[in-house]
XYZ file of N, CA and C in Angstrom:
618
model
N 32.487 137.254 -24.011
C 32.988 138.114 -23.439
C 33.186 138.478 -22.292
N 34.877 139.480 -22.016
C 35.733 139.677 -20.735
C 35.646 141.593 -20.645
N 34.463 141.255 -19.236
C 34.386 142.910 -19.170
C 35.601 143.497 -18.486
N 36.594 142.412 -17.868
C 38.333 143.413 -17.763
C 39.182 143.183 -19.332
N 39.242 142.543 -20.321
C 39.624 143.176 -21.394
C 38.921 143.516 -22.061
N 39.256 145.094 -22.387
C 38.530 145.779 -23.716
C 38.359 144.967 -25.115
N 39.884 144.190 -24.967
C 39.953 143.969 -26.647
C 38.578 142.565 -26.689
N 37.775 142.745 -26.181
C 36.887 141.358 -25.997
C 34.759 142.446 -26.313
N 35.825 143.545 -26.421
C 34.042 143.988 -26.406
C 33.216 143.864 -27.590
N 33.590 143.524 -28.784
C 32.943 142.937 -29.715
C 33.064 141.701 -30.391
N 33.235 140.613 -29.358
C 33.059 139.470 -29.017
C 31.980 138.961 -29.794
N 31.001 139.141 -29.034
C 29.096 139.392 -29.900
C 29.194 139.228 -31.583
N 30.001 140.021 -32.245
C 29.590 140.034 -32.941
C 30.959 139.186 -34.387
N 32.069 138.331 -33.645
C 32.857 138.085 -34.060
C 32.838 136.233 -33.775
N 32.879 135.410 -35.392
C 32.347 134.203 -35.504
C 33.824 133.823 -34.855
N 34.125 132.549 -34.435
C 35.384 132.507 -34.215
C 35.442 131.338 -32.892
N 37.069 131.214 -32.488
C 37.068 130.420 -31.267
C 37.493 131.370 -29.613
N 36.912 130.664 -28.762
C 37.863 131.451 -27.386
C 38.459 129.884 -27.720
N 39.059 130.229 -25.796
C 41.142 129.167 -26.110
C 39.838 127.671 -25.488
N 38.693 127.652 -24.959
C 38.213 126.112 -24.529
C 36.915 125.855 -25.686
N 36.658 126.336 -27.073
C 36.217 126.735 -28.081
C 37.386 126.102 -29.030
N 38.721 126.121 -29.076
C 39.598 125.778 -29.990
C 39.660 124.330 -28.935
N 40.194 124.067 -27.945
C 40.933 122.902 -27.943
C 39.742 121.659 -27.477
N 38.692 122.180 -27.350
C 37.370 121.485 -27.230
C 37.364 120.960 -28.828
N 37.259 122.133 -30.162
C 37.394 121.668 -31.358
C 38.682 120.913 -31.632
N 39.876 121.459 -31.603
C 41.310 119.712 -31.749
C 41.180 118.926 -31.497
N 40.336 118.807 -30.079
C 40.620 117.034 -29.851
C 39.269 116.829 -29.986
N 38.291 116.969 -30.315
C 37.139 116.844 -31.203
C 37.812 115.507 -32.812
N 38.564 116.526 -33.314
C 38.884 116.269 -34.896
C 40.200 115.649 -35.028
N 40.594 115.108 -33.633
C 42.173 114.083 -33.191
C 40.820 113.349 -33.246
N 39.995 113.040 -32.034
C 39.607 111.801 -31.693
C 38.436 110.582 -32.469
N 37.463 111.860 -32.985
C 36.319 111.435 -33.659
C 35.013 111.935 -32.745
N 35.504 112.608 -31.751
C 34.661 112.511 -30.663
C 34.370 113.790 -29.944
N 33.348 114.349 -29.183
C 33.597 115.392 -28.625
C 33.686 114.855 -27.168
N 35.245 115.142 -27.010
C 35.067 114.513 -25.690
C 34.905 116.187 -24.155
N 35.524 117.308 -25.127
C 36.492 118.087 -23.736
C 35.577 119.361 -24.013
N 33.650 119.330 -23.509
C 32.872 121.165 -23.315
C 33.531 120.955 -21.974
N 32.630 122.263 -21.856
C 33.176 123.042 -21.450
C 33.875 124.052 -20.664
N 34.248 125.114 -19.855
C 35.088 125.929 -19.654
C 36.776 125.551 -20.089
N 37.761 126.412 -19.912
C 38.965 126.196 -19.402
C 39.343 124.817 -17.267
N 38.266 125.371 -17.001
C 38.569 124.780 -15.700
C 38.039 122.873 -15.578
N 36.676 123.439 -16.258
C 36.614 121.989 -16.853
C 36.709 121.169 -17.379
N 37.297 121.476 -18.914
C 38.353 120.722 -19.142
C 39.801 120.395 -18.473
N 40.029 121.067 -17.658
C 41.359 120.933 -16.480
C 41.053 118.978 -15.622
N 39.698 119.799 -15.149
C 39.695 118.656 -13.838
C 38.506 118.098 -15.116
N 38.491 117.415 -16.361
C 38.140 117.205 -17.269
C 37.550 115.531 -15.997
N 36.738 114.716 -16.267
C 37.048 112.651 -15.717
C 37.880 112.353 -16.514
N 38.185 112.270 -17.439
C 39.119 111.736 -18.795
C 40.636 111.689 -18.291
N 40.534 112.405 -17.868
C 42.587 112.626 -17.209
C 43.452 111.875 -17.121
N 44.328 111.082 -17.999
C 45.756 110.397 -17.081
C 46.633 110.830 -16.678
N 46.699 112.567 -16.891
C 47.885 112.359 -15.675
C 47.978 113.947 -15.817
N 47.813 114.268 -14.072
C 48.515 115.711 -14.476
C 49.275 115.966 -13.476
N 49.812 117.408 -14.961
C 51.652 117.844 -14.067
C 51.629 118.944 -13.929
N 52.443 119.658 -12.346
C 52.094 120.719 -11.694
C 52.452 121.845 -12.264
N 52.202 123.234 -11.734
C 53.882 123.913 -12.432
C 54.916 123.336 -12.076
N 55.328 123.452 -10.963
C 56.826 123.027 -10.543
C 57.036 122.121 -11.835
N 56.667 121.137 -12.302
C 56.994 120.288 -13.056
C 57.943 120.750 -14.513
N 57.376 122.136 -14.943
C 58.010 122.841 -15.984
C 57.339 122.140 -16.914
N 57.494 122.591 -18.556
C 57.843 121.522 -19.224
C 58.278 120.812 -20.195
N 59.168 120.475 -19.109
C 60.178 118.536 -19.349
C 59.189 118.076 -19.756
N 58.231 117.348 -18.879
C 57.884 116.560 -18.776
C 56.474 116.307 -19.651
N 56.064 117.247 -20.271
C 55.368 117.127 -21.132
C 54.950 116.960 -22.577
N 53.703 116.526 -23.368
C 53.815 115.953 -23.865
C 53.459 116.092 -25.519
N 52.591 116.295 -26.228
C 52.009 116.906 -27.310
C 50.656 116.538 -27.449
N 49.914 117.433 -27.186
C 48.956 117.366 -27.071
C 48.082 117.810 -25.586
N 49.226 117.073 -24.901
C 48.773 117.927 -23.264
C 47.532 119.069 -23.485
N 47.269 119.439 -22.346
C 46.744 121.028 -22.108
C 47.131 121.447 -21.141
N 48.053 123.193 -21.544
C 48.140 123.698 -19.783
C 47.166 124.533 -20.191
N 46.922 125.239 -18.712
C 46.191 126.091 -18.151
C 47.184 126.686 -16.949
N 46.112 128.493 -17.360
C 46.800 129.058 -16.149
C 45.000 129.850 -15.125
N 45.311 130.261 -14.386
C 44.940 130.370 -13.285
C 45.605 129.846 -12.028
N 44.133 129.916 -11.155
C 44.219 129.044 -9.118
C 43.515 127.935 -9.876
N 43.298 127.187 -8.711
C 42.163 126.369 -8.686
C 40.750 126.213 -8.677
N 40.629 127.569 -8.096
C 39.397 128.143 -7.823
C 39.006 128.878 -8.824
N 40.060 129.297 -10.327
C 39.834 130.262 -11.297
C 40.632 129.939 -12.454
N 40.471 128.784 -13.310
C 41.256 128.933 -14.069
C 40.705 129.159 -15.093
N 41.838 130.366 -16.269
C 40.824 131.743 -17.315
C 41.558 131.197 -18.458
N 42.553 130.900 -18.659
C 42.930 130.083 -19.435
C 43.522 128.510 -20.373
N 43.422 128.103 -21.537
C 44.179 126.091 -21.567
C 44.452 127.198 -22.712
N 45.621 126.298 -23.250
C 45.940 126.069 -24.330
C 46.579 124.359 -25.044
N 46.961 124.573 -26.471
C 47.480 123.033 -26.679
C 49.215 122.156 -27.069
N 49.373 121.783 -26.142
C 51.172 121.716 -26.378
C 51.392 121.057 -27.624
N 52.361 121.437 -27.420
C 52.211 121.329 -29.672
C 54.019 120.507 -29.886
N 55.158 120.182 -28.394
C 55.679 120.028 -28.162
C 57.117 121.893 -28.098
N 58.580 120.584 -27.931
C 59.670 121.427 -28.161
C 59.353 123.870 -27.410
N 58.049 123.189 -26.636
C 57.740 124.087 -25.928
C 56.983 125.636 -26.044
N 55.849 124.798 -26.849
C 55.604 125.614 -27.745
C 53.883 125.529 -28.070
N 52.996 126.011 -27.869
C 50.708 125.494 -27.661
C 50.541 126.283 -28.965
N 49.453 125.160 -29.148
C 48.478 126.065 -30.233
C 47.260 126.942 -28.887
N 47.179 127.671 -29.728
C 46.010 129.344 -28.246
C 45.001 130.089 -29.214
N 44.079 130.427 -28.684
C 43.333 131.577 -28.891
C 42.928 132.343 -28.016
N 44.190 133.096 -27.290
C 44.352 133.471 -26.374
C 44.136 135.550 -26.284
N 44.329 135.397 -26.648
C 43.323 137.048 -26.888
C 42.344 137.707 -27.828
N 40.871 138.193 -27.536
C 40.081 138.588 -28.221
C 40.817 139.463 -29.372
N 40.209 139.511 -31.065
C 39.985 140.046 -31.568
C 41.275 139.834 -32.419
N 42.644 138.791 -32.120
C 43.325 138.198 -32.477
C 43.352 136.476 -33.569
N 43.944 136.215 -33.996
C 43.738 134.577 -35.300
C 44.575 134.016 -33.810
N 44.120 132.669 -34.195
C 44.483 131.235 -33.560
C 46.320 131.305 -33.735
N 46.523 131.243 -33.068
C 48.324 131.382 -33.007
C 49.250 130.203 -32.261
N 50.510 130.112 -32.411
C 51.157 129.189 -32.142
C 52.413 129.725 -31.619
N 52.591 129.732 -29.909
C 53.075 130.266 -29.133
C 54.091 129.489 -28.370
N 55.222 129.939 -27.418
C 55.965 130.380 -26.548
C 56.475 129.362 -26.297
N 56.393 128.929 -25.281
C 55.952 129.551 -23.971
C 57.191 129.584 -22.738
N 58.135 131.060 -22.724
C 58.138 131.595 -22.238
C 58.510 131.264 -20.992
N 59.786 132.027 -20.130
C 59.805 131.539 -18.799
C 59.360 132.521 -18.152
N 58.706 133.452 -18.922
C 57.979 134.724 -17.889
C 56.288 134.201 -18.041
N 56.640 133.342 -19.080
C 54.715 133.359 -19.300
C 54.383 131.711 -18.114
N 55.339 131.400 -17.512
C 56.065 130.386 -17.033
C 55.184 130.785 -15.519
N 56.011 131.591 -15.279
C 55.878 132.994 -13.946
C 54.397 133.085 -14.097
N 54.041 133.209 -15.148
C 52.723 134.779 -15.020
C 51.579 133.829 -14.719
N 51.003 132.970 -13.741
C 50.660 132.368 -13.669
C 49.475 131.326 -13.997
N 51.034 130.083 -14.208
C 50.879 128.972 -15.267
C 50.514 128.230 -14.036
N 49.788 127.279 -14.217
C 48.944 126.566 -12.872
C 49.364 124.776 -12.991
N 49.267 124.703 -14.051
C 49.890 123.164 -14.422
C 49.129 122.552 -16.588
N 49.385 121.079 -16.187
C 49.108 120.519 -17.040
C 47.653 119.505 -17.462
N 47.466 119.195 -17.713
C 46.866 118.074 -17.794
C 46.704 117.222 -18.939
N 46.958 115.607 -19.027
C 46.775 114.533 -19.725
C 46.051 113.352 -19.736
N 45.046 113.434 -21.876
C 43.493 113.861 -21.099
C 43.653 111.967 -22.162
N 42.579 111.563 -21.559
C 43.360 109.614 -21.403
C 41.366 109.472 -23.633
N 41.893 109.628 -23.816
C 40.968 110.006 -25.360
C 40.561 107.986 -24.982
N 40.278 107.038 -24.659
C 39.611 105.475 -24.162
C 38.736 106.204 -23.652
N 38.455 104.093 -23.508
C 37.418 104.596 -22.582
C 37.001 105.278 -20.821
N 36.584 105.477 -20.360
C 37.099 105.823 -19.252
C 36.369 105.314 -17.666
N 37.762 104.700 -17.107
C 38.387 104.306 -15.629
C 37.786 104.354 -14.817
N 37.598 103.640 -13.566
C 36.923 104.191 -11.889
C 35.527 104.174 -12.123
N 35.204 104.701 -11.131
C 33.030 105.009 -10.803
C 33.266 106.185 -11.515
N 31.815 106.849 -11.952
C 31.831 108.097 -13.100
C 30.197 108.235 -12.821
N 29.810 109.142 -12.378
C 28.563 109.516 -11.977
C 28.190 110.822 -12.448
N 26.817 111.062 -12.625
C 27.056 113.020 -12.800
C 26.737 114.102 -11.545
N 27.127 115.451 -11.628
C 26.387 116.339 -10.006
C 25.230 117.187 -10.609
N 24.215 117.025 -9.944
C 23.173 118.323 -10.714
C 23.273 120.137 -9.495
N 23.017 120.261 -9.863
C 23.058 121.775 -8.850
C 23.822 122.794 -10.121
N 23.791 123.701 -9.739
C 25.132 125.467 -9.814
C 25.133 125.981 -9.171
N 26.405 126.104 -9.199
C 28.072 126.551 -7.914
C 27.709 125.701 -7.017
N 27.974 124.974 -7.156
C 28.084 123.772 -6.204
C 29.199 123.384 -5.684
N 30.544 123.641 -4.613
C 31.594 123.521 -4.831
C 32.397 122.339 -3.567
N 33.349 122.344 -4.202
C 33.779 120.791 -3.650
C 34.673 121.888 -2.848
N 34.967 120.943 -1.301
C 36.007 121.506 -0.259
C 36.450 120.702 0.213
N 38.264 121.659 0.292
C 38.986 120.464 1.278
C 38.826 119.844 1.831
N 38.436 119.003 2.682
C 38.067 118.233 3.507
C 36.299 118.034 3.491
N 35.942 117.402 3.773
C 34.699 117.175 3.886
C 33.282 117.664 5.003
N 33.460 118.153 5.011
C 32.603 119.814 5.959
C 32.765 121.138 5.395
N 31.446 121.367 5.368
C 31.641 122.778 4.790
C 31.838 123.856 5.364
N 32.235 123.757 6.540
C 33.716 124.983 6.860
C 35.065 124.863 6.224
N 34.819 123.858 5.325
C 36.144 123.569 4.929
C 36.434 124.047 4.021
N 37.871 124.284 3.301
C 38.194 125.243 2.746
C 37.450 125.574 0.513
N 37.273 126.169 -0.132
C 36.206 125.754 -0.925
C 37.682 126.176 -2.129
N 37.281 124.122 -2.745
C 38.031 124.271 -3.976
C 37.844 125.072 -5.057
N 36.354 124.089 -5.250
C 36.084 124.542 -6.978
C 34.284 124.239 -6.898
N 34.135 125.522 -7.971
C 32.974 125.222 -7.934
C 31.628 124.384 -9.257
N 31.971 123.772 -9.311
C 30.867 123.102 -10.557
C 29.371 124.302 -10.788
N 29.436 125.089 -12.374
C 28.555 125.560 -12.612
C 28.031 125.044 -13.126
N 27.279 123.818 -13.447
C 26.174 123.374 -13.553
C 26.292 121.783 -13.640
N 25.616 120.950 -13.745
C 25.793 119.625 -13.961
C 27.145 119.169 -14.855
N 27.616 117.995 -14.310
C 29.071 117.617 -14.633
C 29.331 116.533 -14.236
N 30.226 115.890 -15.323
C 30.716 113.959 -14.931
C 32.214 114.441 -14.040
N 31.795 113.240 -13.452
C 32.739 113.574 -12.675
C 33.295 112.386 -11.986
N 34.084 111.945 -11.466
C 35.244 110.386 -11.222
C 34.959 110.044 -9.609
N 34.985 109.553 -8.879
C 34.052 109.472 -7.636
C 35.677 108.060 -7.409
N 36.587 108.528 -6.582
C 37.787 107.216 -5.860
C 36.932 106.464 -4.884
N 36.421 107.045 -2.924
C 35.440 106.994 -2.617
C 35.244 107.461 -1.788
N 34.067 107.700 -0.804
C 33.150 107.613 0.050
C 33.085 107.510 1.362
N 32.470 108.277 2.443
C 32.484 108.091 3.788
C 31.953 108.948 4.607
N 30.937 108.595 5.572
C 29.748 109.320 6.852
C 31.157 110.256 7.363
N 30.643 111.637 7.019
C 31.497 112.780 7.970
C 29.990 113.539 7.845
N 29.894 114.405 8.061
C 29.359 115.928 8.268
C 28.465 115.863 7.746
N 26.782 115.320 8.836
C 25.642 115.543 8.038
C 25.702 116.358 7.650
N 24.341 116.767 6.330
C 24.550 118.467 5.149
C 23.171 118.001 5.068
N 22.633 119.159 4.745
C 20.828 119.298 5.125
C 20.901 120.423 3.407
N 20.245 120.443 2.344
C 20.575 120.893 1.490
C 19.014 121.048 0.805
N 17.977 121.550 0.371
C 17.347 121.513 -1.530
C 16.396 120.034 -0.797
N 16.405 120.342 0.419
C 15.297 119.663 1.310
C 15.607 117.567 1.022
N 17.406 117.867 1.339
C 17.798 116.095 1.307
C 18.670 117.105 2.752
N 18.860 115.340 3.325
C 19.388 115.347 4.586
C 20.428 113.996 4.399
N 22.067 114.004 4.416
C 22.769 113.016 3.980
C 24.443 113.318 4.513
N 24.804 112.553 5.142
C 26.143 112.326 5.782
C 27.094 111.256 5.314
N 27.120 111.794 3.678
C 27.775 110.467 3.961
C 28.516 111.636 1.853
N 30.402 111.586 2.130
C 30.854 112.264 1.029
C 31.298 112.017 0.224
N 32.206 112.330 -0.702
C 32.401 111.797 -1.838
C 33.969 112.366 -2.479
N 34.599 112.026 -1.957
C 37.165 112.188 -2.811
C 36.063 111.564 -3.906
N 36.843 112.963 -5.007
C 37.035 113.674 -6.373
C 38.214 113.190 -6.873
N 39.472 112.666 -6.867
C 40.439 112.458 -7.394
C 41.329 114.009 -8.212
N 40.225 113.356 -9.338
C 40.323 115.218 -10.243
C 40.908 116.412 -9.714
N 39.610 115.892 -8.426
C 40.030 117.789 -8.501
C 40.912 118.090 -7.094
N 41.076 116.526 -5.833
C 41.450 116.501 -4.866
C 40.625 117.074 -3.569
N 39.260 116.955 -4.059
C 38.388 117.703 -2.970
C 37.483 116.408 -2.675
N 36.542 117.352 -1.957
C 35.328 116.436 -1.480
C 33.866 117.501 -2.002
N 32.773 116.371 -2.075
C 31.388 116.960 -1.962
C 30.293 116.132 -0.898
N 29.526 116.613 -0.900
C 28.569 116.033 -0.611
C 27.284 115.116 -1.450
N 27.308 114.040 -1.238
C 26.708 113.137 -2.141
C 24.776 113.503 -2.254
N 24.414 114.481 -1.112
C 23.030 115.232 -1.895
C 23.468 115.928 -3.457
N 25.011 116.315 -3.781
C 24.895 116.560 -5.078
C 25.188 116.088 -5.997
N 25.283 114.008 -5.594
C 25.442 113.298 -6.971
C 24.650 112.203 -6.949
N 24.278 112.492 -7.987
C 22.422 111.457 -8.898
C 23.045 109.807 -8.117
N 22.470 109.382 -7.329
C 22.624 108.210 -6.868
C 22.114 107.816 -5.991
N 21.706 106.797 -5.237
C 21.733 106.393 -4.079
C 22.491 106.855 -2.990
N 22.505 107.315 -1.421
C 22.518 108.555 -0.390
C 23.696 108.017 0.266
N 24.225 106.451 -0.595
C 25.509 105.583 -0.100
C 25.142 105.450 -1.787
N 26.752 105.150 -2.809
C 27.078 105.458 -4.019
C 27.037 104.606 -4.200
N 26.312 103.564 -4.917
C 27.160 101.513 -5.519
C 28.081 101.654 -5.678
N 28.572 100.976 -4.935
C 29.801 99.672 -6.172
C 30.541 101.055 -6.170
N 30.953 101.936 -5.215
C 32.137 103.288 -4.310
C 32.789 102.499 -3.818
N 33.664 102.123 -3.024
C 34.194 101.443 -1.961
C 34.448 103.028 -0.960
N 34.391 102.403 0.624
C 35.014 103.730 1.685
C 36.152 103.643 1.539
N 36.068 105.050 1.636
C 37.659 105.870 1.641
C 37.653 105.493 3.103
N 39.732 104.760 3.028
C 39.984 105.052 4.778
C 40.997 105.466 4.972
């Protein structure tokens, strides 16, 4: 239920999909396994990303199956499935049915953030799990750096590299190692990455 949307008042009484639930179901049906759990932001930042496309690139490079998102890096609030020819399938509004919508210039100008192409094959790269809730990633490996995205709970992530930087103490642990997460273009302290203080088989950032 969205407190900012009066149309969602009766959501607890409805049986249906929200936007991320619809995307998750569609991909599970197509791929034969549940690949995309979580809310819209978690689906966009998936560790299964093959390609990311910015809002500035528009619709031209998109392919059917790509996922379009609206919002900001800190709050991606809507996700839709691209069908091709400038149209998406989506669960757009509380109280309505699933719909096919045309993506107009006005809609692109109203908070469109970008798109992600999902790789349904084996996951590549160095994959780990986070722990904790409300853990923020940062623009730089420092606690005072700008926030990028907060993990609502344990999340599967890809780590590109790691390096020694600012020492952090939290939840009884102290560590000066930070990992770079390419899917978020952000850093997080290794305190919240399950594994050794220095992650095994992950290279040093250059």
